[in-house]
mmCIF file of C-alpha atoms in Angstrom:
data_model
loop_
_atom_site.group_PDB
_atom_site.id
_atom_site.type_symbol
_atom_site.label_atom_id
_atom_site.label_comp_id
_atom_site.label_asym_id
_atom_site.label_seq_id
_atom_site.Cartn_x
_atom_site.Cartn_y
_atom_site.Cartn_z
ATOM 1 C CA MET A 25 -138.184 -22.408 71.438
ATOM 2 C CA THR A 26 -135.490 -19.731 71.411
ATOM 3 C CA ARG A 27 -133.376 -19.790 68.254
ATOM 4 C CA ILE A 28 -129.642 -19.024 68.433
ATOM 5 C CA PHE A 29 -126.947 -18.620 65.809
ATOM 6 C CA SER A 30 -123.209 -19.020 66.386
ATOM 7 C CA GLY A 31 -120.346 -19.228 63.952
ATOM 8 C CA VAL A 32 -116.676 -20.025 63.749
ATOM 9 C CA LYS A 33 -114.376 -18.416 61.186
ATOM 10 C CA PRO A 34 -111.908 -20.742 59.397
ATOM 11 C CA THR A 35 -108.971 -18.341 59.437
ATOM 12 C CA GLY A 36 -106.787 -20.650 61.529
ATOM 13 C CA HIS A 37 -106.778 -23.925 63.401
ATOM 14 C CA LEU A 38 -109.246 -24.064 66.293
ATOM 15 C CA THR A 39 -107.638 -23.671 69.688
ATOM 16 C CA LEU A 40 -108.045 -24.675 73.286
ATOM 17 C CA GLY A 41 -109.437 -21.173 73.840
ATOM 18 C CA ASN A 42 -112.155 -21.726 71.216
ATOM 19 C CA TYR A 43 -113.049 -25.068 72.772
ATOM 20 C CA LEU A 44 -113.089 -24.184 76.482
ATOM 21 C CA GLY A 45 -114.478 -20.699 75.903
ATOM 22 C CA ALA A 46 -117.353 -21.524 73.531
ATOM 23 C CA VAL A 47 -117.542 -24.873 71.734
ATOM 24 C CA ARG A 48 -117.805 -26.965 74.876
ATOM 25 C CA ARG A 49 -120.768 -24.838 76.004
ATOM 26 C CA TRP A 50 -122.394 -25.202 72.579
ATOM 27 C CA VAL A 51 -122.179 -28.964 72.994
ATOM 28 C CA ALA A 52 -123.255 -29.230 76.629
ATOM 29 C CA VAL A 53 -125.897 -26.487 76.784
ATOM 30 C CA ASP A 54 -126.836 -24.513 73.699
ATOM 31 C CA GLN A 55 -127.700 -27.289 71.278
ATOM 32 C CA HIS A 56 -130.135 -28.747 73.809
ATOM 33 C CA ALA A 57 -131.576 -25.548 75.262
ATOM 34 C CA ALA A 58 -132.487 -23.820 71.995
ATOM 35 C CA GLU A 59 -133.077 -24.320 68.292
ATOM 36 C CA ALA A 60 -129.418 -23.874 67.488
ATOM 37 C CA LEU A 61 -127.553 -23.224 64.248
ATOM 38 C CA PHE A 62 -123.771 -23.541 64.173
ATOM 39 C CA CYS A 63 -122.062 -22.276 61.054
ATOM 40 C CA VAL A 64 -118.559 -22.316 59.611
ATOM 41 C CA VAL A 65 -118.540 -18.735 58.326
ATOM 42 C CA ASP A 66 -116.129 -19.248 55.443
ATOM 43 C CA LEU A 67 -117.160 -16.116 53.532
ATOM 44 C CA HIS A 68 -115.740 -14.057 56.388
ATOM 45 C CA ALA A 69 -112.342 -15.670 55.802
ATOM 46 C CA LEU A 70 -112.113 -13.931 52.415
ATOM 47 C CA THR A 71 -111.887 -10.396 53.814
ATOM 48 C CA VAL A 72 -108.071 -10.532 54.003
ATOM 49 C CA ASP A 73 -105.348 -12.057 51.855
ATOM 50 C CA HIS A 74 -105.745 -15.855 51.961
ATOM 51 C CA ASP A 75 -104.827 -19.132 50.300
ATOM 52 C CA PRO A 76 -107.992 -20.643 48.748
ATOM 53 C CA ALA A 77 -106.875 -24.227 49.382
ATOM 54 C CA ARG A 78 -106.179 -23.404 53.029
ATOM 55 C CA VAL A 79 -109.609 -21.842 53.508
ATOM 56 C CA ARG A 80 -111.242 -24.993 52.111
ATOM 57 C CA ARG A 81 -109.072 -27.214 54.294
ATOM 58 C CA LEU A 82 -109.711 -25.212 57.462
ATOM 59 C CA SER A 83 -113.449 -25.022 56.749
ATOM 60 C CA ARG A 84 -113.691 -28.808 56.569
ATOM 61 C CA GLN A 85 -111.470 -29.171 59.616
ATOM 62 C CA ALA A 86 -113.586 -26.715 61.630
ATOM 63 C CA ALA A 87 -116.790 -28.555 60.735
ATOM 64 C CA SER A 88 -115.212 -31.907 61.621
ATOM 65 C CA LEU A 89 -113.973 -30.572 64.953
ATOM 66 C CA LEU A 90 -117.398 -29.201 65.862
ATOM 67 C CA LEU A 91 -118.852 -32.647 65.231
ATOM 68 C CA ALA A 92 -115.978 -34.345 67.038
ATOM 69 C CA ALA A 93 -116.562 -32.082 70.050
ATOM 70 C CA GLY A 94 -120.110 -33.381 70.291
ATOM 71 C CA LEU A 95 -122.467 -31.239 68.231
ATOM 72 C CA ASP A 96 -125.218 -33.634 67.184
ATOM 73 C CA PRO A 97 -126.658 -33.013 63.695
ATOM 74 C CA ASP A 98 -129.872 -34.705 64.821
ATOM 75 C CA VAL A 99 -130.254 -32.060 67.536
ATOM 76 C CA CYS A 100 -128.797 -28.906 65.954
ATOM 77 C CA THR A 101 -127.955 -27.588 62.494
ATOM 78 C CA VAL A 102 -124.292 -27.645 61.439
ATOM 79 C CA PHE A 103 -123.486 -26.118 58.059
ATOM 80 C CA VAL A 104 -121.117 -24.010 55.981
ATOM 81 C CA GLN A 105 -122.101 -20.416 55.260
ATOM 82 C CA SER A 106 -121.185 -20.300 51.554
ATOM 83 C CA GLN A 107 -123.394 -23.318 50.842
ATOM 84 C CA VAL A 108 -126.505 -21.288 51.744
ATOM 85 C CA ASP A 109 -126.982 -18.497 49.184
ATOM 86 C CA GLU A 110 -129.359 -16.565 51.431
ATOM 87 C CA HIS A 111 -126.434 -15.153 53.419
ATOM 88 C CA ALA A 112 -125.022 -13.304 50.417
ATOM 89 C CA ARG A 113 -128.497 -12.421 49.073
ATOM 90 C CA LEU A 114 -129.494 -10.744 52.309
ATOM 91 C CA ALA A 115 -126.113 -9.082 52.844
ATOM 92 C CA TYR A 116 -126.557 -6.886 49.755
ATOM 93 C CA VAL A 117 -130.048 -5.801 50.804
ATOM 94 C CA LEU A 118 -128.727 -4.875 54.252
ATOM 95 C CA GLU A 119 -125.866 -2.925 52.644
ATOM 96 C CA CYS A 120 -128.617 -0.785 51.144
ATOM 97 C CA VAL A 121 -129.816 -0.044 54.681
ATOM 98 C CA ALA A 122 -126.445 0.408 56.401
ATOM 99 C CA THR A 123 -124.338 3.552 56.135
ATOM 100 C CA ASP A 124 -120.691 4.150 55.356
ATOM 101 C CA GLY A 125 -120.223 5.878 58.708
ATOM 102 C CA GLU A 126 -121.526 2.870 60.625
ATOM 103 C CA MET A 127 -119.056 0.597 58.882
ATOM 104 C CA ARG A 128 -116.067 2.822 59.476
ATOM 105 C CA ARG A 129 -116.851 3.080 63.191
ATOM 106 C CA MET A 130 -116.459 -0.672 63.655
ATOM 107 C CA ILE A 131 -113.523 -1.225 66.005
ATOM 108 C CA GLN A 132 -112.406 -4.436 64.317
ATOM 109 C CA TYR A 133 -112.333 -2.700 60.927
ATOM 110 C CA LYS A 134 -110.121 0.040 62.326
ATOM 111 C CA GLU A 135 -107.740 -2.472 63.900
ATOM 112 C CA LYS A 136 -107.567 -4.927 60.998
ATOM 113 C CA SER A 137 -107.298 -2.274 58.307
ATOM 114 C CA ALA A 138 -104.468 -0.614 60.242
ATOM 115 C CA ARG A 139 -102.609 -3.927 60.373
ATOM 116 C CA GLU A 140 -103.093 -4.477 56.640
ATOM 117 C CA ARG A 141 -101.778 -1.008 55.836
ATOM 118 C CA ALA A 142 -98.823 -1.479 58.204
ATOM 119 C CA ARG A 143 -97.861 -4.568 56.198
ATOM 120 C CA GLY A 144 -97.996 -2.508 53.026
ATOM 121 C CA GLY A 145 -101.108 -4.275 51.775
ATOM 122 C CA SER A 146 -104.367 -2.932 50.459
ATOM 123 C CA VAL A 147 -107.605 -3.115 52.439
ATOM 124 C CA ARG A 148 -110.368 -5.114 50.798
ATOM 125 C CA LEU A 149 -113.814 -3.581 50.593
ATOM 126 C CA SER A 150 -115.202 -6.766 52.141
ATOM 127 C CA LEU A 151 -113.286 -6.006 55.335
ATOM 128 C CA LEU A 152 -115.299 -2.795 55.626
ATOM 129 C CA THR A 153 -118.653 -4.416 54.870
ATOM 130 C CA TYR A 154 -118.323 -7.802 56.552
ATOM 131 C CA PRO A 155 -120.283 -6.671 59.658
ATOM 132 C CA VAL A 156 -123.296 -6.401 57.329
ATOM 133 C CA LEU A 157 -122.717 -9.978 56.188
ATOM 134 C CA MET A 158 -122.546 -10.943 59.851
ATOM 135 C CA ALA A 159 -125.872 -9.202 60.383
ATOM 136 C CA ALA A 160 -127.299 -11.167 57.458
ATOM 137 C CA ASP A 161 -126.029 -14.399 59.024
ATOM 138 C CA ILE A 162 -128.124 -13.660 62.091
ATOM 139 C CA LEU A 163 -131.206 -11.979 60.642
ATOM 140 C CA ALA A 164 -131.758 -14.573 57.908
ATOM 141 C CA TYR A 165 -132.654 -17.136 60.562
ATOM 142 C CA GLY A 166 -134.749 -15.003 62.867
ATOM 143 C CA ALA A 167 -132.303 -15.717 65.660
ATOM 144 C CA ASP A 168 -133.538 -14.463 69.026
ATOM 145 C CA GLU A 169 -130.175 -14.631 70.738
ATOM 146 C CA VAL A 170 -126.560 -14.421 69.636
ATOM 147 C CA PRO A 171 -124.003 -15.715 72.161
ATOM 148 C CA VAL A 172 -120.962 -13.444 71.795
ATOM 149 C CA GLY A 173 -117.868 -12.291 73.562
ATOM 150 C CA ASP A 174 -117.179 -8.639 74.262
ATOM 151 C CA ASP A 175 -115.196 -8.282 71.014
ATOM 152 C CA GLN A 176 -118.319 -9.025 68.932
ATOM 153 C CA ALA A 177 -120.875 -7.028 70.917
ATOM 154 C CA GLN A 178 -120.567 -4.006 68.591
ATOM 155 C CA HIS A 179 -121.470 -6.182 65.606
ATOM 156 C CA VAL A 180 -124.612 -7.455 67.287
ATOM 157 C CA GLU A 181 -125.608 -3.875 68.071
ATOM 158 C CA LEU A 182 -125.216 -3.070 64.372
ATOM 159 C CA THR A 183 -127.386 -6.081 63.544
ATOM 160 C CA ARG A 184 -130.089 -4.808 65.894
ATOM 161 C CA ASP A 185 -129.893 -1.313 64.381
ATOM 162 C CA LEU A 186 -130.235 -2.646 60.837
ATOM 163 C CA ALA A 187 -133.170 -4.873 61.783
ATOM 164 C CA VAL A 188 -135.027 -2.011 63.468
ATOM 165 C CA ARG A 189 -134.295 0.398 60.594
ATOM 166 C CA PHE A 190 -135.435 -2.092 57.959
ATOM 167 C CA ASN A 191 -138.605 -2.902 59.881
ATOM 168 C CA GLN A 192 -139.456 0.780 60.301
ATOM 169 C CA ARG A 193 -138.850 1.692 56.660
ATOM 170 C CA TYR A 194 -140.182 -1.349 54.828
ATOM 171 C CA GLY A 195 -142.460 -3.212 57.216
ATOM 172 C CA HIS A 196 -141.824 -5.717 59.943
ATOM 173 C CA THR A 197 -139.578 -8.423 58.491
ATOM 174 C CA PHE A 198 -136.832 -9.272 60.973
ATOM 175 C CA VAL A 199 -136.625 -10.465 64.536
ATOM 176 C CA VAL A 200 -134.465 -7.999 66.472
ATOM 177 C CA PRO A 201 -131.930 -10.245 68.174
ATOM 178 C CA LYS A 202 -130.230 -9.632 71.456
ATOM 179 C CA ALA A 203 -126.638 -10.311 72.358
ATOM 180 C CA VAL A 204 -126.224 -12.710 75.237
ATOM 181 C CA HIS A 205 -123.015 -13.009 77.164
ATOM 182 C CA PRO A 206 -123.068 -16.500 78.623
ATOM 183 C CA GLN A 207 -120.650 -17.319 81.378
ATOM 184 C CA VAL A 208 -117.425 -18.073 79.598
ATOM 185 C CA GLY A 209 -116.398 -21.696 79.967
ATOM 186 C CA ALA A 210 -112.840 -20.530 80.478
ATOM 187 C CA ARG A 211 -110.938 -17.341 79.876
ATOM 188 C CA VAL A 212 -107.941 -18.789 78.037
ATOM 189 C CA MET A 213 -105.030 -16.489 77.326
ATOM 190 C CA SER A 214 -101.845 -17.036 75.323
ATOM 191 C CA LEU A 215 -99.316 -19.184 77.152
ATOM 192 C CA GLN A 216 -96.544 -16.824 76.007
ATOM 193 C CA ASP A 217 -98.453 -13.557 76.454
ATOM 194 C CA PRO A 218 -101.064 -13.967 79.206
ATOM 195 C CA GLY A 219 -102.283 -10.441 78.559
ATOM 196 C CA SER A 220 -103.628 -11.486 75.153
ATOM 197 C CA LYS A 221 -106.416 -13.889 74.240
ATOM 198 C CA MET A 222 -105.393 -17.268 72.828
ATOM 199 C CA GLY A 223 -106.288 -16.575 69.200
ATOM 200 C CA LYS A 224 -105.792 -18.601 66.029
ATOM 201 C CA SER A 225 -102.572 -16.842 64.936
ATOM 202 C CA ASP A 226 -99.684 -18.666 63.340
ATOM 203 C CA GLY A 227 -95.991 -17.811 63.182
ATOM 204 C CA ASP A 228 -94.211 -16.664 66.326
ATOM 205 C CA ALA A 229 -97.451 -16.493 68.337
ATOM 206 C CA ALA A 230 -98.102 -20.225 67.818
ATOM 207 C CA ALA A 231 -95.801 -21.110 70.727
ATOM 208 C CA GLY A 232 -98.422 -19.714 73.096
ATOM 209 C CA ILE A 233 -101.386 -21.416 71.433
ATOM 210 C CA VAL A 234 -102.644 -24.941 72.059
ATOM 211 C CA TYR A 235 -104.409 -26.154 68.933
ATOM 212 C CA LEU A 236 -107.065 -28.828 69.277
ATOM 213 C CA LEU A 237 -105.160 -31.135 66.967
ATOM 214 C CA ASP A 238 -101.746 -30.668 68.583
ATOM 215 C CA GLU A 239 -100.133 -33.992 69.452
ATOM 216 C CA PRO A 240 -100.009 -34.704 73.215
ATOM 217 C CA GLU A 241 -96.253 -34.146 73.367
ATOM 218 C CA VAL A 242 -96.634 -30.787 71.640
ATOM 219 C CA VAL A 243 -99.332 -29.792 74.157
ATOM 220 C CA ARG A 244 -97.079 -30.783 77.054
ATOM 221 C CA LYS A 245 -94.138 -28.847 75.633
ATOM 222 C CA LYS A 246 -96.184 -25.667 75.098
ATOM 223 C CA VAL A 247 -97.688 -25.759 78.588
ATOM 224 C CA MET A 248 -94.361 -26.522 80.268
ATOM 225 C CA ARG A 249 -92.848 -23.517 78.480
ATOM 226 C CA ALA A 250 -95.691 -21.205 79.490
ATOM 227 C CA VAL A 251 -94.702 -17.779 80.792
ATOM 228 C CA THR A 252 -95.189 -17.494 84.541
ATOM 229 C CA ASP A 253 -94.547 -14.616 86.924
ATOM 230 C CA SER A 254 -91.956 -13.316 89.352
ATOM 231 C CA GLY A 255 -91.826 -14.972 92.741
ATOM 232 C CA HIS A 256 -92.611 -18.587 93.543
ATOM 233 C CA GLU A 257 -96.008 -18.488 95.230
ATOM 234 C CA VAL A 258 -98.919 -20.049 93.351
ATOM 235 C CA GLU A 259 -101.724 -17.524 93.752
ATOM 236 C CA TYR A 260 -104.825 -16.845 91.711
ATOM 237 C CA ASP A 261 -104.458 -13.144 90.917
ATOM 238 C CA ARG A 262 -105.088 -12.133 87.301
ATOM 239 C CA ASP A 263 -103.542 -8.693 87.798
ATOM 240 C CA ALA A 264 -100.440 -9.533 89.804
ATOM 241 C CA LYS A 265 -99.818 -13.038 88.422
ATOM 242 C CA PRO A 266 -101.466 -13.296 84.978
ATOM 243 C CA GLY A 267 -99.329 -16.233 83.831
ATOM 244 C CA VAL A 268 -100.109 -18.386 86.867
ATOM 245 C CA ALA A 269 -103.776 -17.324 86.796
ATOM 246 C CA ASN A 270 -104.011 -18.428 83.164
ATOM 247 C CA LEU A 271 -102.672 -21.888 84.021
ATOM 248 C CA LEU A 272 -105.094 -22.142 86.937
ATOM 249 C CA ASP A 273 -108.004 -21.077 84.716
ATOM 250 C CA ILE A 274 -107.134 -23.774 82.187
ATOM 251 C CA LEU A 275 -106.683 -26.443 84.853
ATOM 252 C CA ALA A 276 -109.966 -25.424 86.498
ATOM 253 C CA ALA A 277 -111.827 -25.658 83.179
ATOM 254 C CA CYS A 278 -110.462 -29.150 82.596
ATOM 255 C CA THR A 279 -111.112 -30.463 86.109
ATOM 256 C CA GLY A 280 -114.311 -28.683 87.130
ATOM 257 C CA ARG A 281 -112.741 -27.068 90.179
ATOM 258 C CA GLU A 282 -112.371 -23.406 91.108
ATOM 259 C CA PRO A 283 -109.030 -21.803 90.176
ATOM 260 C CA ALA A 284 -108.581 -20.122 93.562
ATOM 261 C CA ALA A 285 -109.119 -23.449 95.333
ATOM 262 C CA LEU A 286 -106.671 -25.181 93.001
ATOM 263 C CA ALA A 287 -104.003 -22.612 93.820
ATOM 264 C CA GLU A 288 -103.956 -23.851 97.406
ATOM 265 C CA ASP A 289 -102.836 -27.299 96.221
ATOM 266 C CA TYR A 290 -99.641 -26.073 94.566
ATOM 267 C CA HIS A 291 -96.355 -24.802 95.887
ATOM 268 C CA SER A 292 -94.317 -24.658 92.672
ATOM 269 C CA TYR A 293 -94.893 -23.520 89.142
ATOM 270 C CA GLY A 294 -93.373 -26.690 87.714
ATOM 271 C CA VAL A 295 -95.905 -29.042 89.281
ATOM 272 C CA LEU A 296 -98.763 -26.727 88.286
ATOM 273 C CA LYS A 297 -97.563 -26.736 84.686
ATOM 274 C CA LYS A 298 -97.199 -30.523 84.629
ATOM 275 C CA ASP A 299 -100.699 -31.119 85.991
ATOM 276 C CA THR A 300 -102.195 -28.519 83.661
ATOM 277 C CA ALA A 301 -100.503 -30.107 80.654
ATOM 278 C CA GLU A 302 -101.824 -33.573 81.546
ATOM 279 C CA ALA A 303 -105.322 -32.211 82.184
ATOM 280 C CA VAL A 304 -105.378 -30.553 78.755
ATOM 281 C CA VAL A 305 -104.129 -33.718 77.043
ATOM 282 C CA GLU A 306 -106.891 -35.758 78.691
ATOM 283 C CA GLU A 307 -109.553 -33.140 77.973
ATOM 284 C CA LEU A 308 -108.711 -33.174 74.268
ATOM 285 C CA ARG A 309 -108.146 -36.922 73.915
ATOM 286 C CA PRO A 310 -111.790 -37.910 73.106
ATOM 287 C CA LEU A 311 -112.089 -35.046 70.636
ATOM 288 C CA ARG A 312 -108.902 -36.082 68.846
ATOM 289 C CA VAL A 313 -110.019 -39.714 68.662
ATOM 290 C CA ARG A 314 -113.422 -38.783 67.245
ATOM 291 C CA HIS A 315 -111.851 -36.346 64.786
ATOM 292 C CA ALA A 316 -109.610 -39.104 63.452
ATOM 293 C CA GLU A 317 -112.680 -41.294 62.956
ATOM 294 C CA LEU A 318 -114.454 -38.520 61.044
ATOM 295 C CA CYS A 319 -111.411 -37.925 58.847
ATOM 296 C CA ALA A 320 -111.496 -41.597 57.931
ATOM 297 C CA ASP A 321 -115.130 -41.196 56.820
ATOM 298 C CA PRO A 322 -115.278 -37.888 54.881
ATOM 299 C CA GLY A 323 -118.558 -38.915 53.267
ATOM 300 C CA TYR A 324 -120.260 -38.674 56.662
ATOM 301 C CA VAL A 325 -119.074 -35.091 57.203
ATOM 302 C CA ASP A 326 -120.133 -34.127 53.667
ATOM 303 C CA GLY A 327 -123.554 -35.622 54.315
ATOM 304 C CA VAL A 328 -123.962 -33.720 57.576
ATOM 305 C CA LEU A 329 -123.022 -30.443 55.893
ATOM 306 C CA ARG A 330 -125.349 -31.046 52.939
ATOM 307 C CA ALA A 331 -128.247 -31.834 55.247
ATOM 308 C CA GLY A 332 -127.382 -28.863 57.471
ATOM 309 C CA ALA A 333 -127.253 -26.493 54.491
ATOM 310 C CA GLU A 334 -130.605 -27.766 53.240
ATOM 311 C CA ARG A 335 -132.191 -27.280 56.657
ATOM 312 C CA ALA A 336 -130.632 -23.818 57.038
ATOM 313 C CA ARG A 337 -131.800 -22.849 53.543
ATOM 314 C CA GLY A 338 -135.341 -23.863 54.397
ATOM 315 C CA LEU A 339 -135.268 -21.625 57.468
ATOM 316 C CA ALA A 340 -133.636 -18.630 55.775
ATOM 317 C CA ARG A 341 -135.240 -18.453 52.335
ATOM 318 C CA PRO A 342 -138.770 -17.362 53.350
ATOM 319 C CA ARG A 343 -137.434 -14.472 55.437
ATOM 320 C CA VAL A 344 -134.925 -13.365 52.800
ATOM 321 C CA ASP A 345 -137.607 -13.554 50.100
ATOM 322 C CA ALA A 346 -139.831 -11.428 52.326
ATOM 323 C CA ALA A 347 -137.038 -8.861 52.705
ATOM 324 C CA TYR A 348 -136.634 -8.704 48.920
ATOM 325 C CA ARG A 349 -140.342 -8.053 48.465
ATOM 326 C CA ALA A 350 -140.432 -5.510 51.296
ATOM 327 C CA ILE A 351 -137.570 -3.426 49.898
ATOM 328 C CA GLY A 352 -139.116 -3.297 46.435
ATOM 329 C CA LEU A 353 -137.707 -6.172 44.374
ATOM 330 C CA LEU A 354 -139.846 -8.241 42.044
ATOM 331 C CA PRO A 355 -140.486 -11.811 43.192
ATOM 332 C CA ALA A 356 -138.792 -14.543 41.193
ATOM 333 C CA GLY A 357 -140.872 -16.920 39.133
#
């Protein structure tokens, strides 16, 4: 069976964009169609200034939300990255294969380091090298496929390059994975800036972001205040009417209809916003209920993560041990 690896970074609260764009597909398709590993990649959250308590809290919340969304630990493996030492073990070995030039060409490094410097902060070395850790996340498990969006495609190409280079220099050790670009469940943009993806940002940008744990009234308020476009016609045109198109995309994802067909049912922005808000509230209701149940039983979540880490460790350790031997390190014991 094909093996896939996907991760979510606990740098902010999970959003409607995360859910409709990826998590819902993980639940409905990926966990059943492949040997699937889903990881809260908490080590990646340390590459920028952070509050340790918040990282721990968001890591647990992310894991709980993945389970609440419907990932079944009897079907797939759900775990936290830092609880499996093989990620960090393999990352250093791969750093000995990667080059400084490769790291500095990473688009996300250029963008994030520029933002850090603009704030007057220093850039952590881990921000430069975290694509190698991401490669280790994938290669440790012999993943055949990595479902990614366009913003992560460069990192998967690096992973492929490192796997091929290691195999050529030290003997065949790693599966060379391929990036797959599954049909996005929904292209969800910020409600206040429909030209930008609905990310996990806080502060001023939060007004345009629907978080999975937002109360229903908060969801309704955010959707009703969504930026629309000039004119009054409800048309599905991402270029000419990005605000309206974003609402139609969200409504379509929640109802199973096509956005262009939905546009024909509406003659005012207000009614479209109201129906979209109610559709989002209903889409998230079962997830919120299940999440509350999981929060009331933290021992269950801890047990799932312990079992997931043990299973992941069993899959990763033989390959990482083989990489250590191949590159010239003495075996332990």
